[in-house]
Amino acid sequence: YLSLAGYTVDGRKKPDITSPGSSQLTPHIASDVSYYTTVKDGATSFSIPQTGGVAALLLQYADSTAEPYDNQNIVIKAVIVNSAFPNIRDKSGAYTDPANRVWDPNRGYGRIDALKAYQTLSAGRFSKEANITSAKGWAYDTMNSNQTHTYMISGIKKQRLVLTVTWNRAVNKNKFGYSIDTPLFKLDVTVKDPLGQTIFYQEADNNNLHKLDLVLPTDGNYSVILHNITSKSRSYALAFELSEPLQCDFNNDFVVDEKDLAQLSIDWLNSGTGLLADITEDGVINNKDLGEFAENWRSIDGRYYVP
């Protein structure tokens, strides 16, 4: 549920995520076994406690492990935001188009997913400079003045790399209340493919969070480079997941439809490497690919799109 769309008055991307605030099954005051389904009477009064409850469950899990950093607030935030997928419409019911916008003022980075957040946190911590072969996980480290940290993530062609980096702002208390410490701590984020070519770059801004969602162009090790462009030191958290794409969704619009069939028709009976419609990856577009395409016809990637 979203009561007010972003941006904030100072240009920051809020909200970060959305949670259900209506059509929820809740206890009823009539008895200890009575329940009812809310309509719009809950709104943020329901969505905020749900988000806080997810964070509390993750912290409870963290208390059961020997890992000293999985209970840090920025780690919890990173795994929650990274696990949120944008299968949600705006307040008017319109599709928020995650193919072209990772963050949307009506949904933030997506709908909260408690199970996925737990799976990312429980996948364990990884370290910078090491070759990361797991499909998900998180990191916690401290970045010093004008320092660079690099993470190497092993991926496969057509997988989606979903990655979030976040840190805390320093807040000062004064006689007028509270103020943000300036200048702000900021990180630039760069992703390079196995050949060293930059496939993503996001310059630091007033937000203390970056999230990216990329389709990997080839197999190999991808470099995620964090650069502290300030003279300050600050701890940060990083969470990532490699998710499998929707089979036969050649144009990455999260549904297998006529547009994808058009691509299959263009590639029909062609041979070679790198053909979009080479579903079976045998170097030729033929009946094998057509059969696979027919099996996936009208499939929808529910993580991103709900028609």
Coordinates of C-alpha atoms in Angstrom, one line a residue:
Y1 CA 0.0 0.0 0.0
L2 CA 1.2 3.5 -0.8
S3 CA -0.3 6.6 0.8
L4 CA 1.9 9.1 -1.0
A5 CA 4.0 8.7 -4.1
G6 CA 7.6 9.9 -4.4
Y7 CA 9.8 11.8 -4.8
T8 CA 10.5 13.5 -1.5
V9 CA 10.6 17.3 -1.3
D10 CA 14.4 17.1 -1.4
G11 CA 14.5 14.8 -4.5
R12 CA 15.1 11.4 -2.8
K13 CA 13.5 8.2 -4.1
K14 CA 10.9 7.2 -1.6
P15 CA 9.2 4.8 -0.9
D16 CA 11.8 2.0 -0.9
I17 CA 9.2 -0.8 -1.0
T18 CA 5.5 -1.4 -0.7
S19 CA 3.5 -3.8 1.5
P20 CA -0.1 -4.9 1.4
G21 CA -2.5 -2.5 3.2
S22 CA -5.9 -3.8 2.2
S23 CA -7.7 -7.0 1.5
Q24 CA -5.9 -8.6 4.4
L25 CA -7.2 -11.4 6.6
T26 CA -7.1 -10.1 10.2
P27 CA -8.5 -11.1 13.6
H28 CA -11.9 -9.7 14.6
I29 CA -12.8 -8.3 17.9
A30 CA -16.0 -10.5 18.0
S31 CA -14.1 -13.5 19.4
D32 CA -10.7 -15.2 19.5
V33 CA -11.6 -17.3 16.5
S34 CA -13.2 -14.6 14.3
Y35 CA -11.6 -13.1 11.3
Y36 CA -12.5 -10.6 8.6
T37 CA -11.0 -9.3 5.4
T38 CA -10.1 -5.6 5.3
V39 CA -11.0 -3.4 2.4
K40 CA -9.2 0.0 2.6
D41 CA -9.6 0.6 6.3
G42 CA -6.1 -0.6 7.0
A43 CA -3.9 1.2 4.5
T44 CA -0.5 2.2 5.9
S45 CA -1.7 1.2 9.3
F46 CA -1.4 -2.4 8.1
S47 CA 1.5 -2.1 5.6
I48 CA 3.9 -0.5 8.0
P49 CA 3.5 -3.2 10.7
Q50 CA 3.9 -5.9 8.1
T51 CA 7.2 -4.4 7.0
G52 CA 8.4 -4.1 10.6
G53 CA 7.3 -7.6 11.2
V54 CA 9.4 -8.9 8.3
A55 CA 12.4 -7.0 9.7
A56 CA 11.8 -8.5 13.2
L57 CA 11.7 -12.0 11.8
L58 CA 15.0 -11.5 10.0
L59 CA 16.5 -10.1 13.2
Q60 CA 15.2 -13.1 15.2
Y61 CA 16.9 -15.4 12.6
A62 CA 20.1 -13.3 12.9
D63 CA 20.1 -13.8 16.7
S64 CA 20.3 -17.6 16.1
T65 CA 23.5 -17.5 14.0
A66 CA 27.1 -17.0 14.8
E67 CA 27.6 -14.4 12.1
P68 CA 28.3 -11.0 13.9
Y69 CA 27.0 -8.7 11.2
D70 CA 23.7 -10.2 9.9
N71 CA 21.8 -8.2 12.5
Q72 CA 23.0 -4.8 11.2
N73 CA 20.1 -2.6 10.2
I74 CA 21.6 -1.9 6.8
V75 CA 22.0 -5.6 6.1
I76 CA 18.3 -6.2 7.0
K77 CA 17.4 -3.3 4.7
A78 CA 19.5 -4.5 1.8
V79 CA 18.0 -8.0 1.8
I80 CA 14.5 -6.7 2.1
V81 CA 14.8 -4.2 -0.7
N82 CA 16.7 -6.6 -2.9
S83 CA 14.1 -9.3 -2.5
A84 CA 11.2 -7.0 -3.5
F85 CA 10.0 -7.4 -7.0
P86 CA 7.9 -4.9 -8.9
N87 CA 4.8 -7.0 -9.7
I88 CA 2.5 -4.2 -8.5
R89 CA 0.4 -1.6 -10.2
D90 CA 0.2 2.1 -9.3
K91 CA -2.8 3.7 -7.4
S92 CA -4.7 4.1 -10.6
G93 CA -4.2 0.5 -11.6
A94 CA -1.7 1.1 -14.3
Y95 CA 1.3 -1.2 -15.0
T96 CA 4.5 0.3 -13.6
D97 CA 6.8 -1.1 -16.3
P98 CA 9.8 -2.7 -14.5
A99 CA 11.4 -3.3 -17.9
N100 CA 12.3 0.4 -18.1
R101 CA 12.3 1.5 -14.5
V102 CA 13.7 -0.4 -11.5
W103 CA 12.3 2.2 -9.0
D104 CA 8.8 3.7 -9.5
P105 CA 7.3 6.5 -7.4
N106 CA 4.1 4.5 -6.9
R107 CA 5.7 1.2 -5.7
G108 CA 9.3 1.9 -4.8
Y109 CA 11.5 -1.0 -5.7
G110 CA 8.6 -3.5 -5.4
R111 CA 6.4 -5.6 -3.2
I112 CA 7.9 -7.0 0.1
D113 CA 8.7 -10.7 0.1
A114 CA 9.5 -12.1 3.5
L115 CA 10.5 -15.6 2.3
K116 CA 12.9 -14.3 -0.4
A117 CA 14.5 -11.9 2.1
Y118 CA 15.1 -14.7 4.5
Q119 CA 16.6 -16.9 1.8
T120 CA 19.0 -14.1 0.9
L121 CA 20.0 -13.5 4.5
S122 CA 20.4 -17.2 5.3
A123 CA 22.5 -17.7 2.2
G124 CA 25.4 -16.2 4.1
R125 CA 27.9 -13.4 4.0
F126 CA 30.5 -13.1 1.2
S127 CA 33.7 -11.1 1.0
K128 CA 35.1 -8.6 -1.5
E129 CA 37.7 -9.7 -4.0
A130 CA 36.6 -13.4 -3.7
N131 CA 35.0 -15.2 -6.6
I132 CA 31.3 -15.6 -5.6
T133 CA 29.7 -18.7 -7.1
S134 CA 26.5 -18.7 -5.0
A135 CA 23.1 -17.6 -6.4
K136 CA 22.4 -15.1 -3.6
G137 CA 23.9 -13.6 -0.4
W138 CA 25.0 -10.4 1.3
A139 CA 28.1 -8.5 2.3
Y140 CA 28.9 -6.0 5.1
D141 CA 32.0 -3.9 5.1
T142 CA 33.4 -0.4 5.8
M143 CA 34.5 1.9 3.0
N144 CA 37.3 4.5 3.9
S145 CA 37.9 7.8 2.2
N146 CA 38.0 7.6 -1.6
Q147 CA 38.3 3.8 -1.4
T148 CA 37.1 1.2 -4.0
H149 CA 35.7 -2.3 -3.2
T150 CA 35.2 -4.9 -5.8
Y151 CA 33.0 -8.0 -5.7
M152 CA 33.3 -10.8 -8.3
I153 CA 30.0 -12.6 -9.0
S154 CA 29.9 -15.6 -11.3
G155 CA 26.8 -15.6 -13.6
I156 CA 25.3 -17.3 -16.6
K157 CA 24.0 -15.7 -19.8
K158 CA 20.4 -14.5 -19.6
Q159 CA 20.3 -14.7 -15.8
R160 CA 19.2 -11.5 -14.0
L161 CA 21.6 -9.9 -11.6
V162 CA 19.5 -8.1 -8.9
L163 CA 21.7 -6.2 -6.5
T164 CA 21.2 -3.6 -3.7
V165 CA 23.7 -1.5 -1.9
T166 CA 22.8 0.7 1.1
W167 CA 24.3 2.6 4.0
N168 CA 23.2 4.9 6.8
R169 CA 23.1 8.7 6.9
A170 CA 24.8 10.4 9.8
V171 CA 22.2 12.4 11.8
N172 CA 23.2 15.2 14.1
K173 CA 21.1 16.4 17.1
N174 CA 21.0 20.1 17.7
K175 CA 18.8 22.6 19.6
F176 CA 16.4 22.8 16.6
G177 CA 16.0 19.0 16.4
Y178 CA 17.9 16.8 14.0
S179 CA 19.8 17.4 10.8
I180 CA 21.6 15.3 8.2
D181 CA 25.4 15.5 8.4
T182 CA 26.7 17.1 5.2
P183 CA 28.4 16.6 2.9
L184 CA 26.7 13.3 2.4
F185 CA 28.6 10.0 2.2
K186 CA 28.1 8.7 -1.3
L187 CA 29.0 5.6 -3.4
D188 CA 29.2 5.1 -7.1
V189 CA 28.3 1.7 -8.5
T190 CA 29.8 0.1 -11.6
V191 CA 29.2 -3.4 -13.1
K192 CA 31.6 -4.8 -15.7
D193 CA 31.1 -7.9 -17.8
P194 CA 33.7 -10.7 -18.0
L195 CA 35.5 -8.8 -20.8
G196 CA 35.8 -5.7 -18.6
Q197 CA 33.2 -3.7 -20.5
T198 CA 30.9 -1.5 -18.3
I199 CA 27.3 -2.6 -18.5
F200 CA 25.9 -0.6 -15.6
Y201 CA 26.9 2.7 -13.9
Q202 CA 25.0 4.7 -11.4
E203 CA 26.4 7.9 -10.0
A204 CA 25.9 8.7 -6.4
D205 CA 23.1 11.1 -5.6
N206 CA 21.1 12.1 -2.5
N207 CA 19.8 8.6 -2.0
N208 CA 21.6 6.2 0.4
L209 CA 20.6 3.2 -1.7
H210 CA 21.3 1.8 -5.2
K211 CA 19.4 -1.1 -6.7
L212 CA 20.0 -2.6 -10.2
D213 CA 18.4 -5.3 -12.2
L214 CA 20.4 -6.5 -15.2
V215 CA 20.1 -9.3 -17.8
L216 CA 23.6 -10.9 -18.1
P217 CA 24.9 -10.9 -21.7
T218 CA 27.3 -13.8 -21.3
D219 CA 28.7 -16.5 -19.0
G220 CA 31.6 -15.5 -16.7
N221 CA 32.6 -13.4 -13.7
Y222 CA 31.0 -9.9 -13.3
S223 CA 32.8 -7.2 -11.4
V224 CA 30.7 -5.1 -9.0
I225 CA 32.7 -2.0 -8.1
L226 CA 31.8 0.3 -5.3
H227 CA 33.7 3.6 -5.2
N228 CA 33.5 6.0 -2.2
I229 CA 33.7 9.4 -3.8
T230 CA 33.8 11.3 -0.5
S231 CA 36.4 11.9 2.2
K232 CA 34.2 10.1 4.8
S233 CA 34.3 6.5 6.1
R234 CA 31.0 4.5 6.4
S235 CA 29.8 0.9 6.7
Y236 CA 27.6 -0.4 3.9
A237 CA 25.7 -3.5 3.1
L238 CA 25.2 -5.3 -0.3
A239 CA 22.7 -8.0 -1.2
F240 CA 22.4 -9.8 -4.5
E241 CA 20.5 -12.6 -6.2
L242 CA 20.9 -14.3 -9.6
S243 CA 17.4 -15.1 -10.8
E244 CA 16.5 -17.3 -13.8
P245 CA 14.7 -15.5 -16.7
L246 CA 11.4 -16.3 -18.1
Q247 CA 12.0 -18.8 -20.9
C248 CA 11.3 -17.5 -24.4
D249 CA 10.8 -13.9 -23.3
F250 CA 13.2 -12.6 -25.9
N251 CA 12.4 -8.9 -25.5
N252 CA 12.4 -8.9 -21.7
D253 CA 8.9 -7.5 -21.2
F254 CA 8.0 -10.4 -18.8
V255 CA 5.4 -12.1 -20.9
V256 CA 5.7 -14.6 -23.8
D257 CA 3.5 -13.2 -26.6
E258 CA 3.3 -12.1 -30.2
K259 CA 6.4 -9.9 -29.9
D260 CA 8.5 -12.9 -29.0
L261 CA 6.8 -15.0 -31.8
A262 CA 7.9 -12.3 -34.2
Q263 CA 11.5 -12.7 -33.1
L264 CA 11.3 -16.5 -33.5
S265 CA 10.0 -15.9 -37.0
I266 CA 12.9 -13.5 -37.9
D267 CA 15.4 -16.1 -36.7
W268 CA 13.6 -19.1 -38.2
L269 CA 16.1 -21.5 -39.8
N270 CA 19.0 -19.2 -39.2
S271 CA 22.1 -20.7 -37.7
G272 CA 25.1 -19.3 -35.8
T273 CA 25.9 -18.0 -32.3
G274 CA 24.0 -15.5 -30.2
L275 CA 20.6 -15.8 -31.9
L276 CA 17.9 -14.6 -29.5
A277 CA 15.5 -17.4 -30.4
D278 CA 18.0 -20.2 -30.0
I279 CA 16.1 -21.6 -27.0
T280 CA 17.8 -25.0 -27.1
E281 CA 21.2 -23.4 -27.7
D282 CA 22.2 -25.8 -30.4
G283 CA 23.1 -23.1 -32.9
V284 CA 20.1 -23.3 -35.2
I285 CA 16.5 -22.1 -35.0
N286 CA 14.2 -25.0 -35.9
N287 CA 11.4 -27.2 -34.7
K288 CA 13.1 -27.9 -31.4
D289 CA 13.0 -24.2 -30.5
L290 CA 9.4 -23.9 -31.8
G291 CA 8.3 -26.8 -29.5
E292 CA 9.9 -25.1 -26.5
F293 CA 8.3 -21.8 -27.5
A294 CA 4.9 -23.4 -27.7
E295 CA 5.3 -24.9 -24.2
N296 CA 5.9 -21.4 -22.8
W297 CA 3.3 -19.5 -24.9
R298 CA 1.5 -16.9 -22.8
S299 CA 3.7 -17.5 -19.8
I300 CA 4.1 -14.6 -17.4
D301 CA 6.9 -13.7 -15.1
G302 CA 4.9 -13.0 -11.9
R303 CA 7.9 -11.5 -10.1
Y304 CA 7.7 -8.5 -12.4
Y305 CA 4.3 -8.4 -14.1
V306 CA 0.7 -9.2 -13.0
P307 CA -1.7 -8.5 -15.9

